[in-house]
mmCIF file of C-alpha atoms and ligand atoms in Angstrom:
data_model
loop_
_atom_site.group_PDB
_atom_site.id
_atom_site.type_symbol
_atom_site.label_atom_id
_atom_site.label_comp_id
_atom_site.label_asym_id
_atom_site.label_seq_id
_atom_site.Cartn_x
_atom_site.Cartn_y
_atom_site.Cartn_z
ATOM 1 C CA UNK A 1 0.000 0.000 0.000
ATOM 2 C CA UNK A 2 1.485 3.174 -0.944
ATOM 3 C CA UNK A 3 -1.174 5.883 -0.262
ATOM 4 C CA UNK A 4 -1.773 7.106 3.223
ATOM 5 C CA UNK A 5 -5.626 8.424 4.430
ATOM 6 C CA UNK A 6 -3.809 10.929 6.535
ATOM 7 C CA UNK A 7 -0.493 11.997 7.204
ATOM 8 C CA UNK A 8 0.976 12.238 10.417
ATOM 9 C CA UNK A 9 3.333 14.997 11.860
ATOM 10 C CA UNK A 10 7.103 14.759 10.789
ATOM 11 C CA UNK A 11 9.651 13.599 13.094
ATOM 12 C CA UNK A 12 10.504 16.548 15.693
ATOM 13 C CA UNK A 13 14.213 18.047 15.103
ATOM 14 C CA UNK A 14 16.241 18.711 17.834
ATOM 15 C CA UNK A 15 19.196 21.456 16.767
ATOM 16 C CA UNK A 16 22.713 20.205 16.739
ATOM 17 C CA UNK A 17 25.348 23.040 17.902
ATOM 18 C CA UNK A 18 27.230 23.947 14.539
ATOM 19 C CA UNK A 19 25.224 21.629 12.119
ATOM 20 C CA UNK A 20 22.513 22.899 9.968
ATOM 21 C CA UNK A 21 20.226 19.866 9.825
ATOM 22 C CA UNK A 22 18.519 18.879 12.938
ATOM 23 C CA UNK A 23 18.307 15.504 14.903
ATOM 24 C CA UNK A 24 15.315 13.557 14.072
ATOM 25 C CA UNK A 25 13.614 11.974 17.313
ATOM 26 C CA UNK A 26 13.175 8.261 17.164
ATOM 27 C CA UNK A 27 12.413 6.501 20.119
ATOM 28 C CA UNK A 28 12.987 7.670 23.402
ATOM 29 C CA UNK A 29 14.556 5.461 26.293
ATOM 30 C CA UNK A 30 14.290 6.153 29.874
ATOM 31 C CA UNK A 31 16.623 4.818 32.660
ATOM 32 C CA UNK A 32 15.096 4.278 35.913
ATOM 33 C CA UNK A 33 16.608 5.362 39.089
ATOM 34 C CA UNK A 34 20.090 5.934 37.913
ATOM 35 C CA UNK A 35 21.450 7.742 40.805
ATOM 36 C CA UNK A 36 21.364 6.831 44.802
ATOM 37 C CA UNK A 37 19.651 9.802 46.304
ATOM 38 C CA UNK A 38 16.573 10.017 44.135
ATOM 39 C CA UNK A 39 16.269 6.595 44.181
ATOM 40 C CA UNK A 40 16.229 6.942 48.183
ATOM 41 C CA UNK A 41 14.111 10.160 47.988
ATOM 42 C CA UNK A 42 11.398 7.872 45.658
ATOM 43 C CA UNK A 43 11.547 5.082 48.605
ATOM 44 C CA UNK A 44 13.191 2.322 47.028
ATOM 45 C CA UNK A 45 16.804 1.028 47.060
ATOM 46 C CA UNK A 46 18.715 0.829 44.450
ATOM 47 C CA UNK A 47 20.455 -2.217 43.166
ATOM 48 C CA UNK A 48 23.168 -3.018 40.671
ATOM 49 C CA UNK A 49 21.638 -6.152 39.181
ATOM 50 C CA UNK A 50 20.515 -4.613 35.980
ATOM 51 C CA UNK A 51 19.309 -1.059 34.658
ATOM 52 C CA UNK A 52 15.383 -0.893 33.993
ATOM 53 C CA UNK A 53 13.483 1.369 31.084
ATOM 54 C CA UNK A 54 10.091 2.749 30.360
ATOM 55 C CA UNK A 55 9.840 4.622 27.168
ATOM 56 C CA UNK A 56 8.214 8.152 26.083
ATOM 57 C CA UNK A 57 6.438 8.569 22.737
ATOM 58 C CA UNK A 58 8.782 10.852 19.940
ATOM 59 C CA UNK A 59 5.351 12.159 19.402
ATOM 60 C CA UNK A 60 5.224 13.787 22.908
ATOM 61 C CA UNK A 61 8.351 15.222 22.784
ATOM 62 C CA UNK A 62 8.896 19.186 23.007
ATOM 63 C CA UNK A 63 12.174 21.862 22.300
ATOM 64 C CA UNK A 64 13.433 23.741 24.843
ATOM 65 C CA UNK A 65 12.693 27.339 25.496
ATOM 66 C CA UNK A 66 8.545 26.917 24.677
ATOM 67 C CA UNK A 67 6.103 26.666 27.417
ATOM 68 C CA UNK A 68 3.569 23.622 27.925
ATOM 69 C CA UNK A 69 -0.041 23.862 29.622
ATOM 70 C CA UNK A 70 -0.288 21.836 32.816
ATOM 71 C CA UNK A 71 -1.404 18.167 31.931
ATOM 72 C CA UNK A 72 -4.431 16.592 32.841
ATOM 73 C CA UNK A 73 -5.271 14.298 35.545
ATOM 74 C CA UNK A 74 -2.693 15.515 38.191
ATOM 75 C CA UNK A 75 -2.248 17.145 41.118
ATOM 76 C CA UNK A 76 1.349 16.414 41.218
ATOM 77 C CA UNK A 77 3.431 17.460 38.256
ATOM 78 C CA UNK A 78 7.000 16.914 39.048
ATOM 79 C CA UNK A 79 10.148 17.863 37.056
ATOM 80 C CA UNK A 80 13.559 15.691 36.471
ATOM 81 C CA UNK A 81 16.092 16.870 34.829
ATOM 82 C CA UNK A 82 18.401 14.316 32.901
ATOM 83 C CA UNK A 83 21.569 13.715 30.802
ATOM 84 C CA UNK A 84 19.970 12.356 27.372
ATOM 85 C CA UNK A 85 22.162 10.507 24.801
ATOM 86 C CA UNK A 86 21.681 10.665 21.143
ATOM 87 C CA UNK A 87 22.485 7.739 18.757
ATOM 88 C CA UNK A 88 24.160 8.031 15.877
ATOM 89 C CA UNK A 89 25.085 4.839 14.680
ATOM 90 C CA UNK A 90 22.590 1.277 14.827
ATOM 91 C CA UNK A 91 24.148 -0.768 17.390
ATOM 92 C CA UNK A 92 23.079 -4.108 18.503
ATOM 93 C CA UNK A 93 24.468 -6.140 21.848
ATOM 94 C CA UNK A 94 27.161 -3.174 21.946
ATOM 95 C CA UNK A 95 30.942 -3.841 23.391
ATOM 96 C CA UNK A 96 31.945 -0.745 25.431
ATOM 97 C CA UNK A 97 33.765 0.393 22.287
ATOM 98 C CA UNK A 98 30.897 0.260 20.056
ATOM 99 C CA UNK A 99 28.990 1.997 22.916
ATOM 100 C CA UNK A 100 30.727 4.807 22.898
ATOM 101 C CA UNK A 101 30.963 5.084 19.073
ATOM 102 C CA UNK A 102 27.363 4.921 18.788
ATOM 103 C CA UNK A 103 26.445 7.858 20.426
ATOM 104 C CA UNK A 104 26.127 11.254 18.182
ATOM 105 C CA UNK A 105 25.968 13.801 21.129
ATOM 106 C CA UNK A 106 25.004 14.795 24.356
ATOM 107 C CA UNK A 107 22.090 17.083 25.305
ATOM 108 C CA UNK A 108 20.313 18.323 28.777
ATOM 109 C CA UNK A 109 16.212 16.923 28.393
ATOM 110 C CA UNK A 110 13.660 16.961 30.568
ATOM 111 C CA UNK A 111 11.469 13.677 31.786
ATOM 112 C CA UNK A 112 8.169 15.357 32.960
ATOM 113 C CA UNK A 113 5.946 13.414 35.536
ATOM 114 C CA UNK A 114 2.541 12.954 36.574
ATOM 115 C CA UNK A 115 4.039 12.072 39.755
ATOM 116 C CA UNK A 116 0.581 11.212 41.614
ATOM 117 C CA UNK A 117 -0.272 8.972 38.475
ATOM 118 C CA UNK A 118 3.275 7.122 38.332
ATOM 119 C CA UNK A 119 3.022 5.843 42.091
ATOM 120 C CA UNK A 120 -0.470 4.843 42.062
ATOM 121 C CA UNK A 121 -0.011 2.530 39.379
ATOM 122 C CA UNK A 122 3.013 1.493 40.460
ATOM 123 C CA UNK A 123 1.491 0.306 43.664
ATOM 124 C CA UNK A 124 -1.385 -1.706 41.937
ATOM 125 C CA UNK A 125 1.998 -3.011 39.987
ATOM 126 C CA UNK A 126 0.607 -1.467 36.923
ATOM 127 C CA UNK A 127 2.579 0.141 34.076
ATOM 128 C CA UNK A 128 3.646 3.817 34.523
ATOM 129 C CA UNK A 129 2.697 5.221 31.040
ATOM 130 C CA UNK A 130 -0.028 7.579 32.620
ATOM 131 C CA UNK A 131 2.110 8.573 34.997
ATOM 132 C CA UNK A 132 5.420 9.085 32.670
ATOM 133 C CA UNK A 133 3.834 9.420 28.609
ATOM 134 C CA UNK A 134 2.019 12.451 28.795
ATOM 135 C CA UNK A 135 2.050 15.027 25.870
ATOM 136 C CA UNK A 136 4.998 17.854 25.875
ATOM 137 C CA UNK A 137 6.322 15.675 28.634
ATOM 138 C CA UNK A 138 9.796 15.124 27.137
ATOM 139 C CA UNK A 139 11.593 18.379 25.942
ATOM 140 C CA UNK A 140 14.994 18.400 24.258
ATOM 141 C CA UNK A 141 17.816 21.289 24.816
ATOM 142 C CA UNK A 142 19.710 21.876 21.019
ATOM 143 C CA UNK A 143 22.691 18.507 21.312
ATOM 144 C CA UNK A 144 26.016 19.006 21.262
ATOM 145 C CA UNK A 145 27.959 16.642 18.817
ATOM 146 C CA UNK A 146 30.341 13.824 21.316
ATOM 147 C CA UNK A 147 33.747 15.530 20.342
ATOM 148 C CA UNK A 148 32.911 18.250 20.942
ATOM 149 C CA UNK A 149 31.795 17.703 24.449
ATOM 150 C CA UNK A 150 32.592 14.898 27.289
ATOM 151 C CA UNK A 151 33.329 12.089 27.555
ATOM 152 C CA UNK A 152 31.111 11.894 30.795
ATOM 153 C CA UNK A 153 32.559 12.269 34.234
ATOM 154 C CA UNK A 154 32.294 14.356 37.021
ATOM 155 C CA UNK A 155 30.055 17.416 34.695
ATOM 156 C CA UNK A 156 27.768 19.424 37.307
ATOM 157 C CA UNK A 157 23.674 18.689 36.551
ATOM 158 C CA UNK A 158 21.587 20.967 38.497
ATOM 159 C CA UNK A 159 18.027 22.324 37.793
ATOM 160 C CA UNK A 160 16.149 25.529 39.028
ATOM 161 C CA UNK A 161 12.531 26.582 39.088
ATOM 162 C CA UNK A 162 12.009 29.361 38.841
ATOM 163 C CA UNK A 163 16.048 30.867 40.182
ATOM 164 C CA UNK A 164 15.712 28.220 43.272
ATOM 165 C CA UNK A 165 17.977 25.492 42.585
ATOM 166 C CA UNK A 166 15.966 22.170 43.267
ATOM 167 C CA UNK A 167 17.977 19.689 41.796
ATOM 168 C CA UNK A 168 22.169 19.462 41.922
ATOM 169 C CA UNK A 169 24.467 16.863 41.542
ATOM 170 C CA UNK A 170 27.492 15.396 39.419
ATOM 171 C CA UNK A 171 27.242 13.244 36.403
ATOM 172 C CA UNK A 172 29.930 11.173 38.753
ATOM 173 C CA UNK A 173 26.673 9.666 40.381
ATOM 174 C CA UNK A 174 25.532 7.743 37.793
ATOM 175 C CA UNK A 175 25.237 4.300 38.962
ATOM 176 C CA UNK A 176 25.127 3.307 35.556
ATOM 177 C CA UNK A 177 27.636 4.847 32.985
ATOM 178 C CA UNK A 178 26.331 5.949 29.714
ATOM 179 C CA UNK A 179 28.855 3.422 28.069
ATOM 180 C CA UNK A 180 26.988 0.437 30.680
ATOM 181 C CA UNK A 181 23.548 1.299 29.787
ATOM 182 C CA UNK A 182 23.784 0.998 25.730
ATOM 183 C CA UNK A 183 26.013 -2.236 26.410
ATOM 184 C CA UNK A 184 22.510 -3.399 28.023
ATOM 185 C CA UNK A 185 19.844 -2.179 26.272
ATOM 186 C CA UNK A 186 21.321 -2.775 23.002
ATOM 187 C CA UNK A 187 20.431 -6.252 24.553
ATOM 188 C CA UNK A 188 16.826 -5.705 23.366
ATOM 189 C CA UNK A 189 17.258 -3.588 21.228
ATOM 190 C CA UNK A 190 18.625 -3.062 17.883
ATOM 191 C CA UNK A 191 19.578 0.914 18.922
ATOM 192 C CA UNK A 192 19.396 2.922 15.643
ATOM 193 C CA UNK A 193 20.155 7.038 14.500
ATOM 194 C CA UNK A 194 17.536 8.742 15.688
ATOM 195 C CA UNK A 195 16.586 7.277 19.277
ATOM 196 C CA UNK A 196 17.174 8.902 22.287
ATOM 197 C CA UNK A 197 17.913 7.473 25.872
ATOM 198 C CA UNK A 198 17.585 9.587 28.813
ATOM 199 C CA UNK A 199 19.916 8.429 31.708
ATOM 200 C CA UNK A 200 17.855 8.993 34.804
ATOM 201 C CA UNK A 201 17.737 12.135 36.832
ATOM 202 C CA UNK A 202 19.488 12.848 40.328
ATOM 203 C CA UNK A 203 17.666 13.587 43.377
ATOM 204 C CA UNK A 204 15.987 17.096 44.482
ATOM 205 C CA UNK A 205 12.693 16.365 41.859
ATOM 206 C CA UNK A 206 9.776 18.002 42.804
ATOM 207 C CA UNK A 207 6.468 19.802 41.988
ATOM 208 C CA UNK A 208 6.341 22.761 39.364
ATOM 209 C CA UNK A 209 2.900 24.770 38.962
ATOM 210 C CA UNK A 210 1.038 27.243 36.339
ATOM 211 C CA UNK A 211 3.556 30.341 35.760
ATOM 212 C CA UNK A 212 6.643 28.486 37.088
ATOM 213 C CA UNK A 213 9.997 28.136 34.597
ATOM 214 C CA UNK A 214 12.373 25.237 35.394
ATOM 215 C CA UNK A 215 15.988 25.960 33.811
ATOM 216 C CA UNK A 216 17.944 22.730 33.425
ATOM 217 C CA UNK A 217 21.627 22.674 32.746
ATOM 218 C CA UNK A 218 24.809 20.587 32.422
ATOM 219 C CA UNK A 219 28.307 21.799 32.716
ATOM 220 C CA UNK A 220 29.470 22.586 28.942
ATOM 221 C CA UNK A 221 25.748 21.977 27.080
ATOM 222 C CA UNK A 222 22.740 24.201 26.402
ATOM 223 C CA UNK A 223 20.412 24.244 28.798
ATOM 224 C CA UNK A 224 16.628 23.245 28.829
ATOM 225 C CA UNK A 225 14.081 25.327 29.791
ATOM 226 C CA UNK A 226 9.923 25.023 30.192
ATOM 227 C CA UNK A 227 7.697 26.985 30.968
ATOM 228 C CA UNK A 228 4.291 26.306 32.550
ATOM 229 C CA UNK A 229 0.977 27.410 31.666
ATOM 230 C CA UNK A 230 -2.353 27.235 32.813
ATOM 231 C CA UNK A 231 -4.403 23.829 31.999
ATOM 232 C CA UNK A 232 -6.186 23.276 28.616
ATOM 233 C CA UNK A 233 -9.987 24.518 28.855
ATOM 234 C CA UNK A 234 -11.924 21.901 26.595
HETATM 235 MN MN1 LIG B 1 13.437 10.230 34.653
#
């Protein structure tokens, strides 16, 4: 079949520093609880058996520097700001080496949560996609390309809403290195140009409200910003 009833949006592009053409969004890969202290500030422990994922829709995903109405169906919107990874190159059951070659750039994102949603069904041991794929709830600072920035180590990640600094730690916390977590998912998946994981975010996440502005920001990359605006009226 070669005709389509209806066409659906393009890819969203996010900018590349010094490149023209923009990075098409593929799929977007989340790592849970990546660092100590937000796992311990979410009440659970954190183990080193294996990295775990949930995934956002490309179609939900947002640039940095626009503002977003307040979702639906919360009371509890919560920010977490995150180290994402762009992949350049497929890349299937990855050694270290091919790890590392794989990914494009580096870029500061945003993983937006319906926090009150997320732990509800996580108690009734239901998924979290209520909770965790909600529209504009991914948003994408412009990447920087890997040589020109990294590799990862102890780069400052901090986050404020609204001037107050809420979040602020060290990419040094990662429990798992961004090297360790393509090695493993490229387990399940054949990683391809285009998708985008999002290494988990450090402690200090909280609620953000109507009018607020979080400001996201790693040592050496654009930042992310969002604003917040009043709820969709029907
Ligand atoms: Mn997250």
């Amino acid at each position: 079949m070669s005709k389509s009833l209806f066409s659906l949006p393009e890819p969203l592009l996010i900018p590349v520093r010094g490149e023209e053409a923009g990075f098409p969004i593929g799929r977007i890969f989340c790592v849970g609880r990546n660092y100590a202290a937000h796992a311990a500030e979410m009440g659970v422990e954190v183990d080193r058996e294996a990295p775990f994922y949930f995934t956002k829709s490309a179609a939900n995903a947002v640039l940095s520097g626009g503002s977003a109405p307040y979702p639906q169906g919360t009371e509890n919107f919560h920010y977490e700001m995150e180290l994402a990874l762009a992949i350049g190159k497929p890349v299937f059951k990855a050694t270290p080496d091919e790890a590392r070659a794989a990914i494009y750039g580096y870029g500061c994102a945003l993983d937006m949560t319906r926090r009150d949603l997320q732990i509800r069904e996580r108690k009734k041991q239901r998924p979290w996609d209520l909770g965790k794929d909600l529209e504009q709830g991914s948003v994408f600072a412009p990447l920087t390309k890997a040589e020109d920035w990294g590799p990862v180590s102890d780069q400052r990640i901090w986050l404020t809403l609204d001037g107050e600094t809420k979040q602020d730690a060290s990419l040094a916390e990662l429990i798992w290195s961004v090297e360790e977590i393509i090695c493993h998912l490229s387990g399940f998946y054949h990683l391809r140009p285009g998708d985008l994981i999002l290494t988990g975010t450090p402690a200090g996440v909280g609620p953000a409200l109507p009018g607020q502005t979080m400001l996201g920001e790693i040592d050496g990359l654009d930042p992310v910003s969002l604003k917040l605006s009043a709820a969709d009226q029907k």
